[in-house]
Amino acid sequence: MKPEEPVYDVIVIGAGLAGLSAARELKNKGLQYKVIEATKQPGGKVRSNVEADSGRYTELGAQFVNEDMVEMVRLIREAGMELERTYLLDDAIIINERKTEVGHIGFDHHAELLGDLAFKKKNPLSAVLKEVVEDEEEAKAIKSFVAAEFTVNSEYINPKALKRLIGNITLEEDEVKFQASGPLDNVIQFLAEESSERIIYQAPVTDILKQKNNYVIKIGNQQSYIAKKVIVAVPPTVARRIRFSESLQERYQRALNSFIDGAVIKITLSYKEAFWRHFSIRGEEKTLFGVLFAEHEGVNVMDSSKVAGESRLTMFIGGDKAKELSETSPEAREQFAVDCLTEVLGDQAGKYSDSVEKVWVESLYFGGGYGAVTHFAGDFEAKQVLKEPHDNLVFASTELAPEFPQFMEGAVRSGKYAAEKLIEERFD
Ligand SMILES: Cc1cc2nc3c(=O)[nH]c(=O)nc-3n(C[C@H](O)[C@H](O)[C@H](O)COP(=O)(O)OP(=O)(O)OC[C@H]3O[C@@H](n4cnc5c(N)ncnc54)[C@H](O)[C@@H]3O)c2cc1C
C-alpha cells in the first residue's frame, strides 16, 4: 500500500437499490465510504425511460409496489412522489389464451402447494409438479406462472428454496396495486445524490482481495481502493464473475454457484383506449386485468395503466422463452407480443400508439430477470452464508433479503441489513 492511499471504512460494490440503501446507512453513521458502480448510472434494475420533451415515461424494469413495502413507499415519498393506484378493480379477472378465466394463481396458493412438494429436494420443481398436480392443463398454467413470476423455468428451480422464498414474500395486498406518481428514477437520483461525490461510475470491480486487516478492491489493472470492510451489493450470479482471494473463494464459491439467473423481457404497449376492460366471458361483461399464456411458458400480460393514466398493457416474458426471444430482433419481439395479444383480445390489440421494450436477459451487471433463484442442485442455505457478515465482508441484493426477495423492497431491506450488521462490529 502506498502511504498516501486512503483506507475507507467501507466500500460498497454496486449502486443498485441494495448498494444505495447500504450507502445511506453508512452516511447516517458518519463513516468514510465509497460506492463503486460498474455502469455509467445508478439504479441497476430500476430504470425509467423518460422522454426529454414531454416528460412522459415508461418503467423499463421495476414498476409496482404496495403498501406492505414500507421502505419503498417511504423512499417514493422522500423523493417527492406519491402512490397512485394501478387500474386493478377488485373483481378484475385474469384469463388464459383460450379465454377462460384462470382461477386464483398467486403466492398463497403456491405456498400451500409447495408445502406438499418440498419433500423431494433433489428433484426440480417441474418434476415434483408432475407428481402432485394431476391435471395437465393446471400443471401447464402453474409452470407458466412460475416462469413468469420468477423468470426461471421450473425445470431449474429448487422447490424447497422456492417455498422458503415465497414464505418470505408476505403480501397483505396485491403486489401491483400501486405505482409511483413519477419515474422511479427519481428515487434512484434522490439516493445517489445523498452519496454523490462518493460514487465512482464506470468502474466494474474485478477483484476482491483480503490483505491483512484490509480489503483491496481492484478495477482491472487500472485502479484499486482499500477498505476495512466491504459490502458486495451485486446479484449473486454477477458476483461469481468477480475474482476473490483464495480464502474468500473457498468460503463463498458454493453459495454463489447455487443461484441461477432469471431472464426477462418487458414490453409495454400504449393504446388510445383500454378496450380490454369490456371483456365478455360466458355472456357477462368483465374487466380484464391480465392474460396468462399457458401455451407460451413464462408469458403474461397485465393492464399496467394507472387509474387516471394512459391505457397500457405490459407483457412480461420470463425464463427460457425470454432467452429464445432475446436472440431475435426488436421487431420480431414486438410482433410476438402483438400476435399473442391479438389471439386473445382481437385485432384491436394491434392498434397501439407506441411500444417500449427492454431485454434484461444475461445483462452483464444486473443478472437477467427480477432476481436469481436457487437452482435445484444448489445449496438450500446459500442465502444464509452470503447475507451474514464474515471477516468484515457481506453480500447484499434482493435475492438475500430477509423479506420481499425479488422485489425492490427486498433490495432496500437487504442493503440496510447488510450495512447495519457490518458496522455493528468494530472498526480497528
Ligand atoms: C423487468 C423487471 C421488472 C421488475 N418489476 C418489479 C416490480 O414491479 N416491483 C418490484 O418491486 N421489483 C421489480 N423488479 C425487481 C427489482 O428491480 C429488483 O429486485 C431490484 O431492483 C434489485 O436491486 P439490487 O440492488 O439487488 O440489484 P441490481 O439492481 O441488479 O443492482 C446491482 C448493481 O451492481 C452493479 N454491479 C454489478 N456488478 C458490478 C461490479 N463487478 N462492479 C461494480 N458494480 C457492479 C450493477 O451495475 C448494478 O447497478 C423488476 C425487475 C425487472 C428486471
Short mmCIF file of C-alpha atoms and ligand atoms in Angstrom, two decimals:
data_model
loop_
_atom_site.label_atom_id
_atom_site.label_comp_id
_atom_site.label_asym_id
_atom_site.label_seq_id
_atom_site.Cartn_x
_atom_site.Cartn_y
_atom_site.Cartn_z
CA MET A 1 0.00 0.00 0.00
CA LYS A 2 1.31 3.44 -0.91
CA PRO A 3 1.44 5.73 2.13
CA GLU A 4 -0.90 8.33 0.65
CA GLU A 5 -3.65 5.86 -0.32
CA PRO A 6 -6.80 6.39 1.74
CA VAL A 7 -8.28 3.48 3.68
CA TYR A 8 -12.05 3.73 3.62
CA ASP A 9 -14.19 2.37 6.42
CA VAL A 10 -16.45 0.62 3.92
CA ILE A 11 -16.57 0.09 0.18
CA VAL A 12 -19.92 -0.75 -1.37
CA ILE A 13 -19.76 -2.54 -4.71
CA GLY A 14 -22.83 -1.79 -6.86
CA ALA A 15 -25.15 1.23 -6.94
CA GLY A 16 -28.44 -0.60 -7.39
CA LEU A 17 -31.13 -0.20 -4.74
CA ALA A 18 -29.31 -2.55 -2.35
CA GLY A 19 -25.99 -0.70 -2.68
CA LEU A 20 -27.54 2.76 -2.43
CA SER A 21 -29.59 1.75 0.61
CA ALA A 22 -26.47 0.39 2.29
CA ALA A 23 -24.64 3.64 1.46
CA ARG A 24 -27.40 5.63 3.11
CA GLU A 25 -26.86 3.76 6.38
CA LEU A 26 -23.11 4.38 6.20
CA LYS A 27 -23.64 8.07 5.57
CA ASN A 28 -26.02 8.32 8.55
CA LYS A 29 -23.33 6.78 10.73
CA GLY A 30 -20.75 9.31 9.51
CA LEU A 31 -18.45 6.66 8.04
CA GLN A 32 -15.89 7.14 5.27
CA TYR A 33 -17.17 5.14 2.33
CA LYS A 34 -17.15 4.82 -1.45
CA VAL A 35 -19.65 3.19 -3.78
CA ILE A 36 -18.15 1.61 -6.88
CA GLU A 37 -20.54 1.10 -9.79
CA ALA A 38 -19.79 -0.81 -12.99
CA THR A 39 -22.02 1.18 -15.33
CA LYS A 40 -22.38 4.88 -16.06
CA GLN A 41 -25.54 5.29 -13.98
CA PRO A 42 -27.01 4.18 -10.66
CA GLY A 43 -30.21 2.13 -10.25
CA GLY A 44 -29.45 -1.34 -11.65
CA LYS A 45 -32.78 -2.98 -12.46
CA VAL A 46 -34.69 0.22 -11.70
CA ARG A 47 -34.63 2.31 -14.85
CA SER A 48 -37.14 4.74 -16.32
CA ASN A 49 -37.28 5.74 -19.96
CA VAL A 50 -38.22 9.44 -19.73
CA GLU A 51 -38.96 11.37 -22.93
CA ALA A 52 -36.97 14.61 -22.85
CA ASP A 53 -39.60 16.92 -24.38
CA SER A 54 -42.79 15.71 -22.69
CA GLY A 55 -41.62 14.02 -19.50
CA ARG A 56 -43.76 11.03 -20.48
CA TYR A 57 -42.14 7.92 -19.10
CA THR A 58 -42.16 4.14 -19.10
CA GLU A 59 -40.57 1.92 -16.49
CA LEU A 60 -38.16 -0.46 -18.20
CA GLY A 61 -37.53 -2.50 -15.07
CA ALA A 62 -39.24 -2.40 -11.68
CA GLN A 63 -42.56 -0.55 -11.56
CA PHE A 64 -45.09 -1.73 -8.96
CA VAL A 65 -45.31 -1.53 -5.18
CA ASN A 66 -47.92 -1.99 -2.50
CA GLU A 67 -48.32 -0.60 0.98
CA ASP A 68 -46.72 -3.63 2.63
CA MET A 69 -43.48 -2.48 1.02
CA VAL A 70 -42.92 0.19 3.63
CA GLU A 71 -39.30 1.00 2.82
CA MET A 72 -40.04 1.60 -0.86
CA VAL A 73 -43.17 3.60 -0.11
CA ARG A 74 -41.13 5.81 2.24
CA LEU A 75 -38.43 6.30 -0.42
CA ILE A 76 -41.01 7.18 -3.07
CA ARG A 77 -42.38 9.87 -0.74
CA GLU A 78 -38.94 11.12 0.28
CA ALA A 79 -38.15 11.51 -3.42
CA GLY A 80 -41.17 13.84 -3.69
CA MET A 81 -43.69 11.45 -5.22
CA GLU A 82 -46.91 9.82 -4.11
CA LEU A 83 -48.53 6.46 -4.69
CA GLU A 84 -51.05 6.16 -7.49
CA ARG A 85 -53.41 3.23 -7.98
CA THR A 86 -52.88 0.73 -10.76
CA TYR A 87 -56.12 0.10 -12.68
CA LEU A 88 -56.92 -3.10 -10.82
CA LEU A 89 -60.56 -3.49 -9.80
CA ASP A 90 -61.43 -5.97 -7.05
CA ASP A 91 -63.39 -8.15 -9.45
CA ALA A 92 -60.99 -7.86 -12.39
CA ILE A 93 -60.15 -11.19 -13.98
CA ILE A 94 -57.15 -12.98 -15.44
CA ILE A 95 -57.73 -15.29 -18.39
CA ASN A 96 -55.70 -17.77 -20.41
CA GLU A 97 -55.26 -17.84 -24.18
CA ARG A 98 -58.41 -19.92 -24.53
CA LYS A 99 -60.32 -17.01 -22.99
CA THR A 100 -61.18 -18.99 -19.90
CA GLU A 101 -60.91 -17.35 -16.53
CA VAL A 102 -57.81 -18.51 -14.70
CA GLY A 103 -58.58 -19.47 -11.12
CA HIS A 104 -56.68 -17.91 -8.30
CA ILE A 105 -52.99 -18.09 -9.08
CA GLY A 106 -50.96 -16.30 -6.51
CA PHE A 107 -48.44 -16.68 -3.80
CA ASP A 108 -50.81 -18.07 -1.14
CA HIS A 109 -51.96 -20.88 -3.37
CA HIS A 110 -48.43 -21.72 -4.39
CA ALA A 111 -47.00 -21.59 -0.90
CA GLU A 112 -49.63 -24.14 0.08
CA LEU A 113 -48.96 -26.31 -2.91
CA LEU A 114 -45.23 -26.14 -2.38
CA GLY A 115 -45.74 -27.30 1.17
CA ASP A 116 -46.68 -30.67 -0.35
CA LEU A 117 -43.94 -30.54 -2.93
CA ALA A 118 -40.95 -29.54 -0.90
CA PHE A 119 -40.08 -33.01 0.36
CA LYS A 120 -38.06 -34.02 -2.70
CA LYS A 121 -35.30 -31.52 -2.75
CA LYS A 122 -33.17 -33.31 -5.30
CA ASN A 123 -35.85 -33.01 -7.95
CA PRO A 124 -36.51 -29.76 -9.74
CA LEU A 125 -39.85 -28.11 -9.27
CA SER A 126 -41.13 -29.33 -12.66
CA ALA A 127 -40.66 -33.00 -11.71
CA VAL A 128 -42.37 -32.53 -8.38
CA LEU A 129 -45.24 -30.64 -10.02
CA LYS A 130 -45.72 -33.54 -12.40
CA GLU A 131 -46.25 -35.89 -9.48
CA VAL A 132 -48.50 -33.68 -7.44
CA VAL A 133 -50.67 -31.83 -9.97
CA GLU A 134 -52.68 -34.43 -11.85
CA ASP A 135 -54.48 -32.14 -14.25
CA GLU A 136 -52.14 -31.48 -17.18
CA GLU A 137 -53.72 -28.15 -18.07
CA GLU A 138 -53.39 -26.93 -14.50
CA ALA A 139 -49.76 -28.05 -14.36
CA LYS A 140 -49.06 -26.14 -17.57
CA ALA A 141 -50.67 -22.98 -16.19
CA ILE A 142 -48.69 -23.27 -12.94
CA LYS A 143 -45.44 -23.78 -14.85
CA SER A 144 -46.13 -20.73 -16.98
CA PHE A 145 -46.99 -18.72 -13.88
CA VAL A 146 -43.75 -19.80 -12.18
CA ALA A 147 -41.62 -18.89 -15.21
CA ALA A 148 -43.37 -15.52 -15.48
CA GLU A 149 -43.27 -14.73 -11.77
CA PHE A 150 -39.73 -15.92 -11.00
CA THR A 151 -38.28 -15.53 -14.53
CA VAL A 152 -36.78 -19.04 -14.30
CA ASN A 153 -38.43 -22.19 -15.66
CA SER A 154 -39.49 -24.80 -13.11
CA GLU A 155 -37.05 -27.34 -14.65
CA TYR A 156 -34.22 -25.48 -12.92
CA ILE A 157 -35.80 -24.44 -9.63
CA ASN A 158 -35.15 -25.95 -6.22
CA PRO A 159 -38.67 -26.49 -4.80
CA LYS A 160 -37.59 -26.24 -1.18
CA ALA A 161 -35.77 -22.95 -1.74
CA LEU A 162 -38.74 -21.61 -3.70
CA LYS A 163 -41.06 -22.50 -0.86
CA ARG A 164 -38.86 -20.54 1.51
CA LEU A 165 -38.66 -17.65 -0.94
CA ILE A 166 -42.44 -17.48 -1.24
CA GLY A 167 -42.72 -17.67 2.53
CA ASN A 168 -40.56 -14.54 2.73
CA ILE A 169 -42.92 -12.60 0.48
CA THR A 170 -45.58 -11.61 2.98
CA LEU A 171 -48.14 -9.70 1.00
CA GLU A 172 -51.34 -8.43 2.55
CA GLU A 173 -52.41 -6.77 -0.68
CA ASP A 174 -51.77 -7.25 -4.39
CA GLU A 175 -48.13 -6.52 -5.16
CA VAL A 176 -49.05 -4.45 -8.22
CA LYS A 177 -51.66 -2.28 -6.51
CA PHE A 178 -49.67 0.96 -6.65
CA GLN A 179 -47.07 2.79 -8.72
CA ALA A 180 -45.13 5.96 -8.01
CA SER A 181 -46.62 9.18 -9.34
CA GLY A 182 -43.42 9.83 -11.31
CA PRO A 183 -40.50 7.86 -12.72
CA LEU A 184 -38.75 5.56 -10.25
CA ASP A 185 -35.51 7.10 -11.49
CA ASN A 186 -36.42 9.93 -9.07
CA VAL A 187 -35.92 7.53 -6.16
CA ILE A 188 -32.57 6.48 -7.56
CA GLN A 189 -31.43 10.07 -8.16
CA PHE A 190 -32.54 11.01 -4.66
CA LEU A 191 -30.46 8.22 -3.09
CA ALA A 192 -27.50 8.78 -5.44
CA GLU A 193 -27.41 12.48 -4.64
CA GLU A 194 -27.04 11.70 -0.95
CA SER A 195 -23.78 9.92 -1.77
CA SER A 196 -22.94 11.98 -4.84
CA GLU A 197 -19.19 12.62 -4.50
CA ARG A 198 -18.69 9.16 -3.11
CA ILE A 199 -19.94 7.17 -6.12
CA ILE A 200 -17.44 6.13 -8.75
CA TYR A 201 -19.08 5.20 -12.08
CA GLN A 202 -17.91 3.02 -14.96
CA ALA A 203 -15.68 1.05 -12.64
CA PRO A 204 -16.52 -2.67 -12.78
CA VAL A 205 -14.88 -4.37 -9.83
CA THR A 206 -12.82 -7.35 -10.97
CA ASP A 207 -11.02 -8.49 -7.78
CA ILE A 208 -11.67 -8.53 -4.05
CA LEU A 209 -8.51 -9.41 -2.18
CA LYS A 210 -8.10 -9.87 1.54
CA GLN A 211 -4.78 -8.43 2.76
CA LYS A 212 -4.04 -8.49 6.48
CA ASN A 213 -6.71 -6.29 8.06
CA ASN A 214 -7.91 -4.67 4.86
CA TYR A 215 -9.56 -5.43 1.56
CA VAL A 216 -8.13 -4.37 -1.77
CA ILE A 217 -10.82 -3.79 -4.38
CA LYS A 218 -9.46 -3.78 -7.91
CA ILE A 219 -10.95 -2.41 -11.10
CA GLY A 220 -8.88 -4.30 -13.64
CA ASN A 221 -5.27 -3.23 -13.59
CA GLN A 222 -6.08 0.44 -13.62
CA GLN A 223 -7.30 1.33 -10.20
CA SER A 224 -7.63 -0.10 -6.71
CA TYR A 225 -9.24 1.00 -3.46
CA ILE A 226 -8.58 -0.07 0.11
CA ALA A 227 -11.21 -0.54 2.79
CA LYS A 228 -11.62 -2.07 6.20
CA LYS A 229 -14.99 -3.55 5.27
CA VAL A 230 -16.83 -4.46 2.08
CA ILE A 231 -20.46 -4.78 1.02
CA VAL A 232 -20.83 -6.69 -2.24
CA ALA A 233 -24.19 -5.30 -3.42
CA VAL A 234 -24.48 -7.13 -6.73
CA PRO A 235 -26.65 -10.16 -7.60
CA PRO A 236 -25.03 -13.49 -6.58
CA THR A 237 -24.82 -14.69 -10.19
CA VAL A 238 -22.97 -11.47 -11.07
CA ALA A 239 -20.69 -11.70 -8.01
CA ARG A 240 -19.48 -15.06 -9.36
CA ARG A 241 -17.58 -13.19 -12.06
CA ILE A 242 -15.52 -11.25 -9.51
CA ARG A 243 -12.17 -12.87 -8.56
CA PHE A 244 -11.90 -13.40 -4.82
CA SER A 245 -8.71 -14.19 -2.96
CA GLU A 246 -8.36 -17.85 -2.07
CA SER A 247 -9.87 -17.93 1.41
CA LEU A 248 -12.87 -15.90 0.27
CA GLN A 249 -13.28 -18.09 -2.78
CA GLU A 250 -13.34 -21.19 -0.58
CA ARG A 251 -15.93 -19.71 1.70
CA TYR A 252 -18.32 -18.32 -0.91
CA GLN A 253 -17.94 -20.35 -4.08
CA ARG A 254 -20.58 -22.98 -3.32
CA ALA A 255 -23.11 -20.42 -2.14
CA LEU A 256 -22.59 -18.16 -5.17
CA ASN A 257 -22.81 -21.14 -7.50
CA SER A 258 -26.16 -22.15 -6.00
CA PHE A 259 -28.05 -19.46 -7.88
CA ILE A 260 -29.36 -19.41 -11.41
CA ASP A 261 -30.08 -16.19 -13.22
CA GLY A 262 -33.56 -15.17 -14.20
CA ALA A 263 -34.32 -13.92 -17.70
CA VAL A 264 -36.97 -11.36 -18.57
CA ILE A 265 -38.14 -9.13 -21.40
CA LYS A 266 -40.63 -6.36 -20.66
CA ILE A 267 -42.69 -4.84 -23.48
CA THR A 268 -45.16 -2.01 -22.81
CA LEU A 269 -47.77 -1.07 -25.43
CA SER A 270 -49.83 2.14 -25.16
CA TYR A 271 -53.36 2.46 -26.55
CA LYS A 272 -55.85 5.29 -27.07
CA GLU A 273 -58.49 3.29 -25.23
CA ALA A 274 -58.43 0.44 -22.74
CA PHE A 275 -60.61 -1.76 -24.97
CA TRP A 276 -59.85 -4.86 -22.88
CA ARG A 277 -61.87 -3.56 -19.96
CA HIS A 278 -65.12 -4.61 -21.61
CA PHE A 279 -64.43 -8.27 -21.96
CA SER A 280 -67.27 -10.68 -22.45
CA ILE A 281 -66.91 -14.05 -20.80
CA ARG A 282 -69.81 -16.52 -20.65
CA GLY A 283 -72.19 -13.70 -21.62
CA GLU A 284 -71.04 -11.45 -18.80
CA GLU A 285 -69.00 -8.29 -19.20
CA LYS A 286 -65.89 -8.29 -17.04
CA THR A 287 -62.88 -6.05 -16.57
CA LEU A 288 -59.84 -7.88 -17.78
CA PHE A 289 -56.64 -7.36 -15.83
CA GLY A 290 -54.32 -9.86 -17.36
CA VAL A 291 -53.65 -12.85 -19.56
CA LEU A 292 -51.52 -15.83 -18.53
CA PHE A 293 -50.34 -17.78 -21.55
CA ALA A 294 -50.07 -21.43 -20.54
CA GLU A 295 -49.02 -22.38 -24.07
CA HIS A 296 -46.11 -19.93 -24.04
CA GLU A 297 -44.45 -20.84 -20.77
CA GLY A 298 -43.42 -17.68 -18.90
CA VAL A 299 -45.52 -15.18 -20.85
CA ASN A 300 -48.08 -12.97 -19.18
CA VAL A 301 -49.69 -9.63 -19.86
CA MET A 302 -51.18 -7.16 -17.45
CA ASP A 303 -53.03 -3.88 -17.50
CA SER A 304 -50.23 -1.63 -16.28
CA SER A 305 -52.26 1.61 -16.55
CA LYS A 306 -52.70 3.89 -13.61
CA VAL A 307 -56.30 4.79 -12.75
CA ALA A 308 -56.01 8.25 -14.29
CA GLY A 309 -53.18 7.44 -16.67
CA GLU A 310 -52.54 6.28 -20.20
CA SER A 311 -54.05 2.94 -21.25
CA ARG A 312 -51.22 0.44 -21.29
CA LEU A 313 -50.64 -3.27 -21.49
CA THR A 314 -47.33 -4.71 -20.37
CA MET A 315 -46.09 -8.11 -21.47
CA PHE A 316 -43.54 -9.90 -19.32
CA ILE A 317 -41.70 -12.75 -20.98
CA GLY A 318 -39.80 -14.82 -18.44
CA GLY A 319 -37.37 -17.75 -18.38
CA ASP A 320 -36.37 -19.79 -21.44
CA LYS A 321 -38.85 -18.00 -23.70
CA ALA A 322 -37.11 -14.71 -22.89
CA LYS A 323 -33.74 -16.25 -23.70
CA GLU A 324 -35.07 -17.54 -27.01
CA LEU A 325 -36.59 -14.18 -27.98
CA SER A 326 -33.52 -12.24 -26.89
CA GLU A 327 -31.77 -13.83 -29.88
CA THR A 328 -34.25 -12.28 -32.32
CA SER A 329 -34.79 -8.64 -33.34
CA PRO A 330 -36.84 -5.94 -31.56
CA GLU A 331 -39.33 -6.12 -34.46
CA ALA A 332 -39.72 -9.88 -34.03
CA ARG A 333 -40.33 -9.47 -30.30
CA GLU A 334 -42.91 -6.75 -30.87
CA GLN A 335 -44.63 -8.99 -33.41
CA PHE A 336 -44.62 -11.88 -30.93
CA ALA A 337 -46.28 -9.67 -28.30
CA VAL A 338 -48.89 -8.39 -30.75
CA ASP A 339 -49.67 -11.88 -32.06
CA CYS A 340 -50.17 -13.21 -28.54
CA LEU A 341 -52.43 -10.30 -27.65
CA THR A 342 -54.41 -10.44 -30.89
CA GLU A 343 -55.08 -14.14 -30.34
CA VAL A 344 -56.89 -13.33 -27.12
CA LEU A 345 -58.10 -9.74 -27.44
CA GLY A 346 -58.74 -9.47 -31.16
CA ASP A 347 -57.48 -7.06 -33.81
CA GLN A 348 -57.69 -4.00 -31.59
CA ALA A 349 -54.58 -5.31 -29.85
CA GLY A 350 -52.63 -4.37 -32.99
CA LYS A 351 -53.73 -0.72 -32.82
CA TYR A 352 -51.29 0.58 -30.24
CA SER A 353 -49.74 4.02 -30.42
CA ASP A 354 -46.30 3.01 -29.24
CA SER A 355 -44.25 0.22 -27.80
CA VAL A 356 -41.23 0.27 -25.48
CA GLU A 357 -39.15 -2.81 -24.72
CA LYS A 358 -36.23 -3.73 -22.52
CA VAL A 359 -34.37 -7.00 -22.76
CA TRP A 360 -32.74 -7.81 -19.42
CA VAL A 361 -31.58 -11.29 -20.42
CA GLU A 362 -27.98 -12.04 -19.45
CA SER A 363 -27.16 -8.45 -18.54
CA LEU A 364 -23.53 -8.45 -17.60
CA TYR A 365 -24.02 -6.48 -14.38
CA PHE A 366 -27.68 -6.90 -13.38
CA GLY A 367 -28.43 -10.57 -13.90
CA GLY A 368 -31.19 -11.30 -16.37
CA GLY A 369 -34.50 -11.43 -14.51
CA TYR A 370 -36.25 -9.97 -11.46
CA GLY A 371 -33.63 -11.77 -9.42
CA ALA A 372 -31.69 -15.02 -9.31
CA VAL A 373 -33.17 -18.12 -7.63
CA THR A 374 -31.65 -21.22 -6.07
CA HIS A 375 -31.30 -23.94 -8.72
CA PHE A 376 -32.36 -27.48 -7.95
CA ALA A 377 -28.86 -28.75 -7.20
CA GLY A 378 -27.93 -25.58 -5.29
CA ASP A 379 -27.30 -25.22 -1.59
CA PHE A 380 -30.55 -24.50 0.16
CA GLU A 381 -28.65 -22.47 2.79
CA ALA A 382 -26.72 -20.33 0.27
CA LYS A 383 -28.62 -17.19 1.17
CA GLN A 384 -27.68 -17.54 4.84
CA VAL A 385 -23.98 -17.87 4.01
CA LEU A 386 -23.99 -14.70 1.93
CA LYS A 387 -26.21 -12.39 3.95
CA GLU A 388 -24.36 -12.56 7.27
CA PRO A 389 -21.05 -10.65 7.58
CA HIS A 390 -17.90 -12.70 7.94
CA ASP A 391 -14.46 -11.24 8.41
CA ASN A 392 -15.77 -7.76 7.57
CA LEU A 393 -17.35 -8.70 4.27
CA VAL A 394 -21.02 -9.20 3.46
CA PHE A 395 -23.23 -9.58 0.38
CA ALA A 396 -26.44 -7.66 -0.27
CA SER A 397 -29.02 -7.86 -3.05
CA THR A 398 -32.71 -8.50 -3.39
CA GLU A 399 -32.12 -12.27 -3.51
CA LEU A 400 -30.72 -12.21 0.02
CA ALA A 401 -33.46 -10.11 1.57
CA PRO A 402 -35.00 -11.29 4.80
CA GLU A 403 -38.36 -10.20 3.38
CA PHE A 404 -39.64 -9.43 -0.13
CA PRO A 405 -36.82 -11.12 -2.06
CA GLN A 406 -37.02 -10.44 -5.83
CA PHE A 407 -38.69 -7.06 -5.24
CA MET A 408 -37.28 -3.54 -4.88
CA GLU A 409 -38.38 -3.70 -1.26
CA GLY A 410 -36.12 -6.71 -0.78
CA ALA A 411 -33.15 -4.88 -2.28
CA VAL A 412 -33.62 -1.92 0.08
CA ARG A 413 -34.04 -4.15 3.12
CA SER A 414 -31.08 -6.29 2.18
CA GLY A 415 -28.81 -3.24 1.74
CA LYS A 416 -29.88 -1.80 5.08
CA TYR A 417 -29.49 -5.14 6.85
CA ALA A 418 -26.00 -5.72 5.45
CA ALA A 419 -24.80 -2.24 6.44
CA GLU A 420 -26.30 -2.41 9.93
CA LYS A 421 -24.80 -5.82 10.62
CA LEU A 422 -21.41 -4.93 9.19
CA ILE A 423 -20.99 -1.77 11.20
CA GLU A 424 -22.17 -3.38 14.41
CA GLU A 425 -18.72 -4.95 14.52
CA ARG A 426 -15.69 -2.87 15.49
CA PHE A 427 -13.54 -0.90 13.10
CA ASP A 428 -9.90 -1.44 14.05
C1 LIG B 1 -38.32 -6.18 -15.95
C2 LIG B 1 -38.29 -6.10 -14.44
C3 LIG B 1 -39.45 -5.79 -13.76
C4 LIG B 1 -39.45 -5.71 -12.38
N1 LIG B 1 -40.61 -5.34 -11.75
C5 LIG B 1 -40.60 -5.11 -10.42
C6 LIG B 1 -41.72 -4.53 -9.80
O1 LIG B 1 -42.72 -4.18 -10.45
N2 LIG B 1 -41.66 -4.32 -8.46
C7 LIG B 1 -40.56 -4.64 -7.72
O2 LIG B 1 -40.56 -4.40 -6.51
N3 LIG B 1 -39.46 -5.18 -8.29
C8 LIG B 1 -39.46 -5.42 -9.62
N4 LIG B 1 -38.34 -5.92 -10.24
C9 LIG B 1 -37.21 -6.37 -9.40
C10 LIG B 1 -36.32 -5.21 -8.91
O3 LIG B 1 -35.98 -4.39 -9.99
C11 LIG B 1 -35.07 -5.78 -8.27
O4 LIG B 1 -35.42 -6.68 -7.25
C12 LIG B 1 -34.15 -4.74 -7.62
O5 LIG B 1 -34.07 -3.56 -8.38
C13 LIG B 1 -32.77 -5.36 -7.42
O6 LIG B 1 -31.88 -4.46 -6.82
P1 LIG B 1 -30.41 -4.92 -6.40
O7 LIG B 1 -29.73 -3.73 -5.84
O8 LIG B 1 -30.49 -6.14 -5.58
O9 LIG B 1 -29.68 -5.38 -7.77
P2 LIG B 1 -29.40 -4.58 -9.12
O10 LIG B 1 -30.50 -3.66 -9.43
O11 LIG B 1 -29.07 -5.63 -10.13
O12 LIG B 1 -28.10 -3.72 -8.81
C14 LIG B 1 -26.79 -4.24 -8.87
C15 LIG B 1 -25.83 -3.10 -9.20
O13 LIG B 1 -24.50 -3.60 -9.10
C16 LIG B 1 -23.75 -3.14 -10.21
N5 LIG B 1 -22.66 -4.10 -10.45
C17 LIG B 1 -22.74 -5.38 -10.87
N6 LIG B 1 -21.52 -5.94 -10.97
C18 LIG B 1 -20.62 -4.99 -10.59
C19 LIG B 1 -19.22 -4.96 -10.48
N7 LIG B 1 -18.45 -6.01 -10.78
N8 LIG B 1 -18.64 -3.81 -10.05
C20 LIG B 1 -19.37 -2.71 -9.73
N9 LIG B 1 -20.73 -2.70 -9.83
C21 LIG B 1 -21.35 -3.81 -10.25
C22 LIG B 1 -24.77 -3.12 -11.36
O14 LIG B 1 -24.34 -2.32 -12.42
C23 LIG B 1 -26.00 -2.58 -10.63
O15 LIG B 1 -26.03 -1.17 -10.63
C24 LIG B 1 -38.27 -5.99 -11.63
C25 LIG B 1 -37.09 -6.29 -12.32
C26 LIG B 1 -37.09 -6.35 -13.70
C27 LIG B 1 -35.81 -6.66 -14.44
#
